[in-house]
Amino acid sequence: MTELLGSIWWLIVSLGLLVTFHEFGHYWVARRSGVRVLKFSVGFGKPLWSRRARNGTVFQVAAIPLGGYVKMLDEREAPVPPEQVDLAFNRQSVWKRIAIVAAGPIANLLLCVALFWAMFVIGRPDYAPVVGQAEGIAAEAGLQRGDTILAVGERETPTWSEVQLAIIPAALDRADTRLHIRTADGEATTRTLALSNLPAQIDERRAVNAAGLVPRHLLAPALVGRVAPDTAAWGVLAEGDIITAVDGRPVQAWTDIGPAVEAWGEEGGTGMVEVLRDGERLALELAPTRIQPDDGEPYWALGITSARASLPEMDAELRYGPAAALPAALAETAHQGRELFAMIGRAFTGRVEVENTVAGPVTIARAANAYAGQGAAWYLSLLAMLSLSLGILNLLPIPILDGGHLLYYLIELVKGSPVSERAMAAGQYVGLALIVGLMGLAFYNDIINNLVR
């Protein structure tokens, strides 16, 4: 229940902030273009709060927090008194109308830059980009435990999140990617990750795992949980033991134990398992036993399971000074904008599953709650991405959206006269159908990603 209420709260806060900035862009430019603004609404439906300003604009917060609008004086919507005709939106020059409509998405883009700037200045805590385990494609590239990934292609990766964000698009495009790394010995070198060898269909959310990269912070510690009765470890090892070596083979993570025990069992005989117990180092003698499962290959085992452990403390931070943060925020906005357009292209060409490209309110709410729980910088980064997405999607040339209106005005500039009312009405119906379809897809994705999976 707490997570549900938190998700609802952060969804309202996030959408309210983004919509307010978007609509304020329209409002601010409209007022300075000489257009009378009748209403500024955050949300749709019945007003929960409203106030009339001295300039005559009614500001309100409505019951349904999934959008907002600015209503301007317009002869196409209602009769306009003769003395106010010059204040009507439809009577403005095409360039003023373009400026008013474009101001909403531009406000979101400016907000995105501001939010990224604030995120960089505050500093976003994260994990160091250190490889914990390399398998498959990553192992074939020569990556090893302890390697620090300094850059993916031309993009620097000071944290593991940056590694993920850089590898995912390359994985979706099946593009072999050069990694700049510093080995555990301190040597600077490069490795080529052959992402062209990935399977035909992968979930982009698991692209890094599909490439065989496991970060150091996700490696489970070699911490003993349960010791099964009547097994090799019964009466020897105990819950809470931290295994440091198996038959002379060093152990740094739980995944090291299986191969070490397998090699030990093939060699035969008893050996020593070194553990750290209550701050004391012990060497305990035992021998693994051969297990024959009903539906698999036999294997050597000690009879222990891993204890559940929480993630370690974050050991890296993405931070810039106030001056350096501005160009970094501009560069990040431009980079994420390119990636968003590329993702839209992948969705249309079928290179990525549509359920992973269009997020509905449930997904956004859960993400907002999760990011807010990680601190202000993480929440600001999510808001920045949502603001960028809102700005760019509103510029798509779909009637009803700002981009559709801009398309009408560009046609007007070319032909020298406004688009006919009939053509605009037809466009509105098409746009409404597209938006309803997009909303349906978003809700469907919510069901698939949050309830079915």
mmCIF file with all atom_site columns, C-alpha atoms in Angstrom, residues 26-193:
data_model
loop_
_atom_site.group_PDB
_atom_site.id
_atom_site.type_symbol
_atom_site.label_atom_id
_atom_site.label_alt_id
_atom_site.label_comp_id
_atom_site.label_asym_id
_atom_site.label_entity_id
_atom_site.label_seq_id
_atom_site.pdbx_PDB_ins_code
_atom_site.Cartn_x
_atom_site.Cartn_y
_atom_site.Cartn_z
_atom_site.occupancy
_atom_site.B_iso_or_equiv
_atom_site.pdbx_formal_charge
_atom_site.auth_seq_id
_atom_site.auth_comp_id
_atom_site.auth_asym_id
_atom_site.auth_atom_id
_atom_site.pdbx_PDB_model_num
ATOM 1   C CA . HIS A 1 26  ? 2.456   28.615  -24.401 1.00 0.00 ? 26  HIS A CA 1
ATOM 2   C CA . TYR A 1 27  ? 1.029   31.133  -21.913 1.00 0.00 ? 27  TYR A CA 1
ATOM 3   C CA . TRP A 1 28  ? 4.164   33.297  -21.639 1.00 0.00 ? 28  TRP A CA 1
ATOM 4   C CA . VAL A 1 29  ? 4.702   33.653  -25.386 1.00 0.00 ? 29  VAL A CA 1
ATOM 5   C CA . ALA A 1 30  ? 0.959   34.150  -26.050 1.00 0.00 ? 30  ALA A CA 1
ATOM 6   C CA . ARG A 1 31  ? 0.778   37.017  -23.558 1.00 0.00 ? 31  ARG A CA 1
ATOM 7   C CA . ARG A 1 32  ? 3.832   38.674  -25.085 1.00 0.00 ? 32  ARG A CA 1
ATOM 8   C CA . SER A 1 33  ? 2.388   38.226  -28.553 1.00 0.00 ? 33  SER A CA 1
ATOM 9   C CA . GLY A 1 34  ? -0.718  40.184  -27.614 1.00 0.00 ? 34  GLY A CA 1
ATOM 10  C CA . VAL A 1 35  ? -3.089  37.213  -27.292 1.00 0.00 ? 35  VAL A CA 1
ATOM 11  C CA . ARG A 1 36  ? -5.648  37.102  -24.503 1.00 0.00 ? 36  ARG A CA 1
ATOM 12  C CA . VAL A 1 37  ? -5.406  33.893  -22.465 1.00 0.00 ? 37  VAL A CA 1
ATOM 13  C CA . LEU A 1 38  ? -8.740  32.832  -20.993 1.00 0.00 ? 38  LEU A CA 1
ATOM 14  C CA . LYS A 1 39  ? -7.690  29.810  -18.938 1.00 0.00 ? 39  LYS A CA 1
ATOM 15  C CA . PHE A 1 40  ? -4.507  28.076  -17.742 1.00 0.00 ? 40  PHE A CA 1
ATOM 16  C CA . SER A 1 41  ? -5.350  24.576  -16.513 1.00 0.00 ? 41  SER A CA 1
ATOM 17  C CA . VAL A 1 42  ? -3.144  21.897  -14.977 1.00 0.00 ? 42  VAL A CA 1
ATOM 18  C CA . GLY A 1 43  ? -5.198  18.740  -15.387 1.00 0.00 ? 43  GLY A CA 1
ATOM 19  C CA . PHE A 1 44  ? -8.556  18.073  -17.000 1.00 0.00 ? 44  PHE A CA 1
ATOM 20  C CA . GLY A 1 45  ? -12.103 17.827  -15.724 1.00 0.00 ? 45  GLY A CA 1
ATOM 21  C CA . LYS A 1 46  ? -13.695 19.465  -12.705 1.00 0.00 ? 46  LYS A CA 1
ATOM 22  C CA . PRO A 1 47  ? -11.586 22.251  -11.138 1.00 0.00 ? 47  PRO A CA 1
ATOM 23  C CA . LEU A 1 48  ? -10.276 21.508  -7.659  1.00 0.00 ? 48  LEU A CA 1
ATOM 24  C CA . TRP A 1 49  ? -8.876  25.019  -7.263  1.00 0.00 ? 49  TRP A CA 1
ATOM 25  C CA . SER A 1 50  ? -9.114  28.147  -9.414  1.00 0.00 ? 50  SER A CA 1
ATOM 26  C CA . ARG A 1 51  ? -8.256  31.828  -9.261  1.00 0.00 ? 51  ARG A CA 1
ATOM 27  C CA . ARG A 1 52  ? -8.814  34.683  -11.702 1.00 0.00 ? 52  ARG A CA 1
ATOM 28  C CA . ALA A 1 53  ? -5.766  36.889  -12.196 1.00 0.00 ? 53  ALA A CA 1
ATOM 29  C CA . ARG A 1 54  ? -5.902  40.652  -12.764 1.00 0.00 ? 54  ARG A CA 1
ATOM 30  C CA . ASN A 1 55  ? -5.274  40.121  -16.493 1.00 0.00 ? 55  ASN A CA 1
ATOM 31  C CA . GLY A 1 56  ? -8.481  38.034  -16.702 1.00 0.00 ? 56  GLY A CA 1
ATOM 32  C CA . THR A 1 57  ? -6.821  34.602  -17.012 1.00 0.00 ? 57  THR A CA 1
ATOM 33  C CA . VAL A 1 58  ? -8.356  31.858  -14.883 1.00 0.00 ? 58  VAL A CA 1
ATOM 34  C CA . PHE A 1 59  ? -5.676  29.633  -13.352 1.00 0.00 ? 59  PHE A CA 1
ATOM 35  C CA . GLN A 1 60  ? -6.923  26.241  -12.181 1.00 0.00 ? 60  GLN A CA 1
ATOM 36  C CA . VAL A 1 61  ? -5.900  22.786  -11.013 1.00 0.00 ? 61  VAL A CA 1
ATOM 37  C CA . ALA A 1 62  ? -8.318  20.113  -12.266 1.00 0.00 ? 62  ALA A CA 1
ATOM 38  C CA . ALA A 1 63  ? -9.180  16.644  -11.036 1.00 0.00 ? 63  ALA A CA 1
ATOM 39  C CA . ILE A 1 64  ? -7.512  14.500  -13.722 1.00 0.00 ? 64  ILE A CA 1
ATOM 40  C CA . PRO A 1 65  ? -3.725  15.149  -13.517 1.00 0.00 ? 65  PRO A CA 1
ATOM 41  C CA . LEU A 1 66  ? -2.829  13.603  -16.891 1.00 0.00 ? 66  LEU A CA 1
ATOM 42  C CA . GLY A 1 67  ? -2.179  16.761  -18.878 1.00 0.00 ? 67  GLY A CA 1
ATOM 43  C CA . GLY A 1 68  ? -3.259  20.365  -19.095 1.00 0.00 ? 68  GLY A CA 1
ATOM 44  C CA . TYR A 1 69  ? -4.109  23.146  -21.519 1.00 0.00 ? 69  TYR A CA 1
ATOM 45  C CA . VAL A 1 70  ? -4.062  26.874  -22.204 1.00 0.00 ? 70  VAL A CA 1
ATOM 46  C CA . LYS A 1 71  ? -7.298  28.256  -23.633 1.00 0.00 ? 71  LYS A CA 1
ATOM 47  C CA . MET A 1 72  ? -6.902  31.420  -25.691 1.00 0.00 ? 72  MET A CA 1
ATOM 48  C CA . LEU A 1 73  ? -9.376  33.834  -27.214 1.00 0.00 ? 73  LEU A CA 1
ATOM 49  C CA . ASP A 1 74  ? -10.172 32.359  -30.647 1.00 0.00 ? 74  ASP A CA 1
ATOM 50  C CA . GLU A 1 75  ? -12.955 33.164  -33.106 1.00 0.00 ? 75  GLU A CA 1
ATOM 51  C CA . ARG A 1 76  ? -13.063 29.522  -34.229 1.00 0.00 ? 76  ARG A CA 1
ATOM 52  C CA . GLU A 1 77  ? -14.167 28.385  -30.763 1.00 0.00 ? 77  GLU A CA 1
ATOM 53  C CA . ALA A 1 78  ? -16.575 31.119  -29.629 1.00 0.00 ? 78  ALA A CA 1
ATOM 54  C CA . PRO A 1 79  ? -17.803 34.560  -30.704 1.00 0.00 ? 79  PRO A CA 1
ATOM 55  C CA . VAL A 1 80  ? -15.340 37.349  -29.928 1.00 0.00 ? 80  VAL A CA 1
ATOM 56  C CA . PRO A 1 81  ? -16.436 40.928  -29.114 1.00 0.00 ? 81  PRO A CA 1
ATOM 57  C CA . PRO A 1 82  ? -15.393 43.325  -31.915 1.00 0.00 ? 82  PRO A CA 1
ATOM 58  C CA . GLU A 1 83  ? -13.190 45.347  -29.575 1.00 0.00 ? 83  GLU A CA 1
ATOM 59  C CA . GLN A 1 84  ? -11.180 42.185  -28.689 1.00 0.00 ? 84  GLN A CA 1
ATOM 60  C CA . VAL A 1 85  ? -10.704 40.756  -32.178 1.00 0.00 ? 85  VAL A CA 1
ATOM 61  C CA . ASP A 1 86  ? -7.064  41.886  -32.254 1.00 0.00 ? 86  ASP A CA 1
ATOM 62  C CA . LEU A 1 87  ? -6.445  39.801  -29.107 1.00 0.00 ? 87  LEU A CA 1
ATOM 63  C CA . ALA A 1 88  ? -7.676  36.545  -30.717 1.00 0.00 ? 88  ALA A CA 1
ATOM 64  C CA . PHE A 1 89  ? -5.157  33.808  -31.456 1.00 0.00 ? 89  PHE A CA 1
ATOM 65  C CA . ASN A 1 90  ? -6.485  33.162  -34.959 1.00 0.00 ? 90  ASN A CA 1
ATOM 66  C CA . ARG A 1 91  ? -5.944  36.837  -35.918 1.00 0.00 ? 91  ARG A CA 1
ATOM 67  C CA . GLN A 1 92  ? -2.208  36.729  -35.194 1.00 0.00 ? 92  GLN A CA 1
ATOM 68  C CA . SER A 1 93  ? 0.444   36.427  -37.885 1.00 0.00 ? 93  SER A CA 1
ATOM 69  C CA . VAL A 1 94  ? 1.564   32.941  -38.788 1.00 0.00 ? 94  VAL A CA 1
ATOM 70  C CA . TRP A 1 95  ? 4.955   33.581  -37.220 1.00 0.00 ? 95  TRP A CA 1
ATOM 71  C CA . LYS A 1 96  ? 3.373   34.558  -33.899 1.00 0.00 ? 96  LYS A CA 1
ATOM 72  C CA . ARG A 1 97  ? 1.194   31.459  -33.978 1.00 0.00 ? 97  ARG A CA 1
ATOM 73  C CA . ILE A 1 98  ? 4.260   29.314  -34.672 1.00 0.00 ? 98  ILE A CA 1
ATOM 74  C CA . ALA A 1 99  ? 6.078   30.912  -31.737 1.00 0.00 ? 99  ALA A CA 1
ATOM 75  C CA . ILE A 1 100 ? 3.140   30.370  -29.367 1.00 0.00 ? 100 ILE A CA 1
ATOM 76  C CA . VAL A 1 101 ? 2.695   26.706  -30.317 1.00 0.00 ? 101 VAL A CA 1
ATOM 77  C CA . ALA A 1 102 ? 6.415   25.904  -30.323 1.00 0.00 ? 102 ALA A CA 1
ATOM 78  C CA . ALA A 1 103 ? 6.891   27.546  -26.925 1.00 0.00 ? 103 ALA A CA 1
ATOM 79  C CA . GLY A 1 104 ? 5.434   24.538  -25.047 1.00 0.00 ? 104 GLY A CA 1
ATOM 80  C CA . PRO A 1 105 ? 7.912   21.934  -26.319 1.00 0.00 ? 105 PRO A CA 1
ATOM 81  C CA . ILE A 1 106 ? 10.752  24.468  -26.097 1.00 0.00 ? 106 ILE A CA 1
ATOM 82  C CA . ALA A 1 107 ? 9.863   25.071  -22.437 1.00 0.00 ? 107 ALA A CA 1
ATOM 83  C CA . ASN A 1 108 ? 10.190  21.324  -21.816 1.00 0.00 ? 108 ASN A CA 1
ATOM 84  C CA . LEU A 1 109 ? 13.571  21.223  -23.535 1.00 0.00 ? 109 LEU A CA 1
ATOM 85  C CA . LEU A 1 110 ? 14.809  24.160  -21.428 1.00 0.00 ? 110 LEU A CA 1
ATOM 86  C CA . LEU A 1 111 ? 13.459  22.473  -18.311 1.00 0.00 ? 111 LEU A CA 1
ATOM 87  C CA . CYS A 1 112 ? 15.327  19.307  -19.287 1.00 0.00 ? 112 CYS A CA 1
ATOM 88  C CA . VAL A 1 113 ? 18.608  21.244  -19.457 1.00 0.00 ? 113 VAL A CA 1
ATOM 89  C CA . ALA A 1 114 ? 17.879  22.886  -16.087 1.00 0.00 ? 114 ALA A CA 1
ATOM 90  C CA . LEU A 1 115 ? 17.078  19.555  -14.454 1.00 0.00 ? 115 LEU A CA 1
ATOM 91  C CA . PHE A 1 116 ? 20.216  17.880  -15.815 1.00 0.00 ? 116 PHE A CA 1
ATOM 92  C CA . TRP A 1 117 ? 22.239  20.877  -14.603 1.00 0.00 ? 117 TRP A CA 1
ATOM 93  C CA . ALA A 1 118 ? 20.767  20.531  -11.119 1.00 0.00 ? 118 ALA A CA 1
ATOM 94  C CA . MET A 1 119 ? 21.411  16.776  -11.165 1.00 0.00 ? 119 MET A CA 1
ATOM 95  C CA . PHE A 1 120 ? 25.073  17.282  -12.083 1.00 0.00 ? 120 PHE A CA 1
ATOM 96  C CA . VAL A 1 121 ? 25.570  19.954  -9.430  1.00 0.00 ? 121 VAL A CA 1
ATOM 97  C CA . ILE A 1 122 ? 23.922  17.909  -6.658  1.00 0.00 ? 122 ILE A CA 1
ATOM 98  C CA . GLY A 1 123 ? 25.755  14.772  -7.769  1.00 0.00 ? 123 GLY A CA 1
ATOM 99  C CA . ARG A 1 124 ? 24.079  11.474  -8.595  1.00 0.00 ? 124 ARG A CA 1
ATOM 100 C CA . PRO A 1 125 ? 25.404  8.586   -6.473  1.00 0.00 ? 125 PRO A CA 1
ATOM 101 C CA . ASP A 1 126 ? 26.043  5.371   -8.372  1.00 0.00 ? 126 ASP A CA 1
ATOM 102 C CA . TYR A 1 127 ? 28.307  2.361   -8.648  1.00 0.00 ? 127 TYR A CA 1
ATOM 103 C CA . ALA A 1 128 ? 31.774  2.361   -10.154 1.00 0.00 ? 128 ALA A CA 1
ATOM 104 C CA . PRO A 1 129 ? 31.935  0.934   -13.711 1.00 0.00 ? 129 PRO A CA 1
ATOM 105 C CA . VAL A 1 130 ? 33.905  -2.120  -12.624 1.00 0.00 ? 130 VAL A CA 1
ATOM 106 C CA . VAL A 1 131 ? 33.375  -5.542  -14.170 1.00 0.00 ? 131 VAL A CA 1
ATOM 107 C CA . GLY A 1 132 ? 32.499  -8.223  -11.641 1.00 0.00 ? 132 GLY A CA 1
ATOM 108 C CA . GLN A 1 133 ? 32.187  -11.108 -14.061 1.00 0.00 ? 133 GLN A CA 1
ATOM 109 C CA . ALA A 1 134 ? 32.547  -11.523 -17.824 1.00 0.00 ? 134 ALA A CA 1
ATOM 110 C CA . GLU A 1 135 ? 30.831  -14.302 -19.727 1.00 0.00 ? 135 GLU A CA 1
ATOM 111 C CA . GLY A 1 136 ? 29.904  -15.014 -23.337 1.00 0.00 ? 136 GLY A CA 1
ATOM 112 C CA . ILE A 1 137 ? 30.551  -12.044 -25.631 1.00 0.00 ? 137 ILE A CA 1
ATOM 113 C CA . ALA A 1 138 ? 32.242  -10.047 -22.864 1.00 0.00 ? 138 ALA A CA 1
ATOM 114 C CA . ALA A 1 139 ? 34.629  -12.899 -22.037 1.00 0.00 ? 139 ALA A CA 1
ATOM 115 C CA . GLU A 1 140 ? 35.406  -13.418 -25.742 1.00 0.00 ? 140 GLU A CA 1
ATOM 116 C CA . ALA A 1 141 ? 36.328  -9.723  -25.940 1.00 0.00 ? 141 ALA A CA 1
ATOM 117 C CA . GLY A 1 142 ? 38.924  -10.257 -23.217 1.00 0.00 ? 142 GLY A CA 1
ATOM 118 C CA . LEU A 1 143 ? 37.125  -8.474  -20.401 1.00 0.00 ? 143 LEU A CA 1
ATOM 119 C CA . GLN A 1 144 ? 37.981  -9.741  -16.939 1.00 0.00 ? 144 GLN A CA 1
ATOM 120 C CA . ARG A 1 145 ? 36.950  -9.211  -13.360 1.00 0.00 ? 145 ARG A CA 1
ATOM 121 C CA . GLY A 1 146 ? 38.304  -5.940  -12.033 1.00 0.00 ? 146 GLY A CA 1
ATOM 122 C CA . ASP A 1 147 ? 38.388  -4.128  -15.391 1.00 0.00 ? 147 ASP A CA 1
ATOM 123 C CA . THR A 1 148 ? 37.102  -0.546  -15.140 1.00 0.00 ? 148 THR A CA 1
ATOM 124 C CA . ILE A 1 149 ? 35.142  0.623   -18.188 1.00 0.00 ? 149 ILE A CA 1
ATOM 125 C CA . LEU A 1 150 ? 36.250  4.213   -18.814 1.00 0.00 ? 150 LEU A CA 1
ATOM 126 C CA . ALA A 1 151 ? 34.288  4.815   -22.027 1.00 0.00 ? 151 ALA A CA 1
ATOM 127 C CA . VAL A 1 152 ? 31.969  3.051   -24.452 1.00 0.00 ? 152 VAL A CA 1
ATOM 128 C CA . GLY A 1 153 ? 32.782  4.300   -27.921 1.00 0.00 ? 153 GLY A CA 1
ATOM 129 C CA . GLU A 1 154 ? 33.193  8.061   -27.556 1.00 0.00 ? 154 GLU A CA 1
ATOM 130 C CA . ARG A 1 155 ? 30.955  8.343   -24.470 1.00 0.00 ? 155 ARG A CA 1
ATOM 131 C CA . GLU A 1 156 ? 32.740  8.516   -21.130 1.00 0.00 ? 156 GLU A CA 1
ATOM 132 C CA . THR A 1 157 ? 31.301  6.241   -18.471 1.00 0.00 ? 157 THR A CA 1
ATOM 133 C CA . PRO A 1 158 ? 32.138  7.448   -14.944 1.00 0.00 ? 158 PRO A CA 1
ATOM 134 C CA . THR A 1 159 ? 29.440  5.194   -13.450 1.00 0.00 ? 159 THR A CA 1
ATOM 135 C CA . TRP A 1 160 ? 27.869  1.822   -14.197 1.00 0.00 ? 160 TRP A CA 1
ATOM 136 C CA . SER A 1 161 ? 24.578  3.466   -15.209 1.00 0.00 ? 161 SER A CA 1
ATOM 137 C CA . GLU A 1 162 ? 26.456  5.340   -17.934 1.00 0.00 ? 162 GLU A CA 1
ATOM 138 C CA . VAL A 1 163 ? 27.890  2.012   -19.140 1.00 0.00 ? 163 VAL A CA 1
ATOM 139 C CA . GLN A 1 164 ? 24.388  0.595   -19.429 1.00 0.00 ? 164 GLN A CA 1
ATOM 140 C CA . LEU A 1 165 ? 22.991  3.654   -21.230 1.00 0.00 ? 165 LEU A CA 1
ATOM 141 C CA . ALA A 1 166 ? 25.851  3.515   -23.735 1.00 0.00 ? 166 ALA A CA 1
ATOM 142 C CA . ILE A 1 167 ? 25.732  -0.226  -24.425 1.00 0.00 ? 167 ILE A CA 1
ATOM 143 C CA . ILE A 1 168 ? 21.946  -0.582  -24.795 1.00 0.00 ? 168 ILE A CA 1
ATOM 144 C CA . PRO A 1 169 ? 21.559  1.350   -28.108 1.00 0.00 ? 169 PRO A CA 1
ATOM 145 C CA . ALA A 1 170 ? 24.623  -0.369  -29.573 1.00 0.00 ? 170 ALA A CA 1
ATOM 146 C CA . ALA A 1 171 ? 23.172  -3.746  -28.567 1.00 0.00 ? 171 ALA A CA 1
ATOM 147 C CA . LEU A 1 172 ? 19.822  -2.924  -30.192 1.00 0.00 ? 172 LEU A CA 1
ATOM 148 C CA . ASP A 1 173 ? 21.631  -1.962  -33.409 1.00 0.00 ? 173 ASP A CA 1
ATOM 149 C CA . ARG A 1 174 ? 23.892  -5.046  -33.169 1.00 0.00 ? 174 ARG A CA 1
ATOM 150 C CA . ALA A 1 175 ? 26.851  -2.689  -33.566 1.00 0.00 ? 175 ALA A CA 1
ATOM 151 C CA . ASP A 1 176 ? 30.264  -3.920  -32.428 1.00 0.00 ? 176 ASP A CA 1
ATOM 152 C CA . THR A 1 177 ? 31.448  -1.459  -29.811 1.00 0.00 ? 177 THR A CA 1
ATOM 153 C CA . ARG A 1 178 ? 34.888  -0.467  -28.588 1.00 0.00 ? 178 ARG A CA 1
ATOM 154 C CA . LEU A 1 179 ? 35.351  -0.255  -24.832 1.00 0.00 ? 179 LEU A CA 1
ATOM 155 C CA . HIS A 1 180 ? 38.125  1.804   -23.293 1.00 0.00 ? 180 HIS A CA 1
ATOM 156 C CA . ILE A 1 181 ? 39.149  0.112   -20.060 1.00 0.00 ? 181 ILE A CA 1
ATOM 157 C CA . ARG A 1 182 ? 41.672  0.166   -17.276 1.00 0.00 ? 182 ARG A CA 1
ATOM 158 C CA . THR A 1 183 ? 42.605  -3.337  -16.199 1.00 0.00 ? 183 THR A CA 1
ATOM 159 C CA . ALA A 1 184 ? 42.929  -4.435  -12.591 1.00 0.00 ? 184 ALA A CA 1
ATOM 160 C CA . ASP A 1 185 ? 46.708  -4.001  -13.044 1.00 0.00 ? 185 ASP A CA 1
ATOM 161 C CA . GLY A 1 186 ? 46.233  -0.348  -14.061 1.00 0.00 ? 186 GLY A CA 1
ATOM 162 C CA . GLU A 1 187 ? 46.935  -0.816  -17.782 1.00 0.00 ? 187 GLU A CA 1
ATOM 163 C CA . ALA A 1 188 ? 44.885  1.298   -20.219 1.00 0.00 ? 188 ALA A CA 1
ATOM 164 C CA . THR A 1 189 ? 43.662  -0.688  -23.224 1.00 0.00 ? 189 THR A CA 1
ATOM 165 C CA . THR A 1 190 ? 40.664  -1.275  -25.468 1.00 0.00 ? 190 THR A CA 1
ATOM 166 C CA . ARG A 1 191 ? 38.371  -4.219  -26.046 1.00 0.00 ? 191 ARG A CA 1
ATOM 167 C CA . THR A 1 192 ? 35.813  -4.741  -28.815 1.00 0.00 ? 192 THR A CA 1
ATOM 168 C CA . LEU A 1 193 ? 32.445  -6.019  -27.669 1.00 0.00 ? 193 LEU A CA 1
#
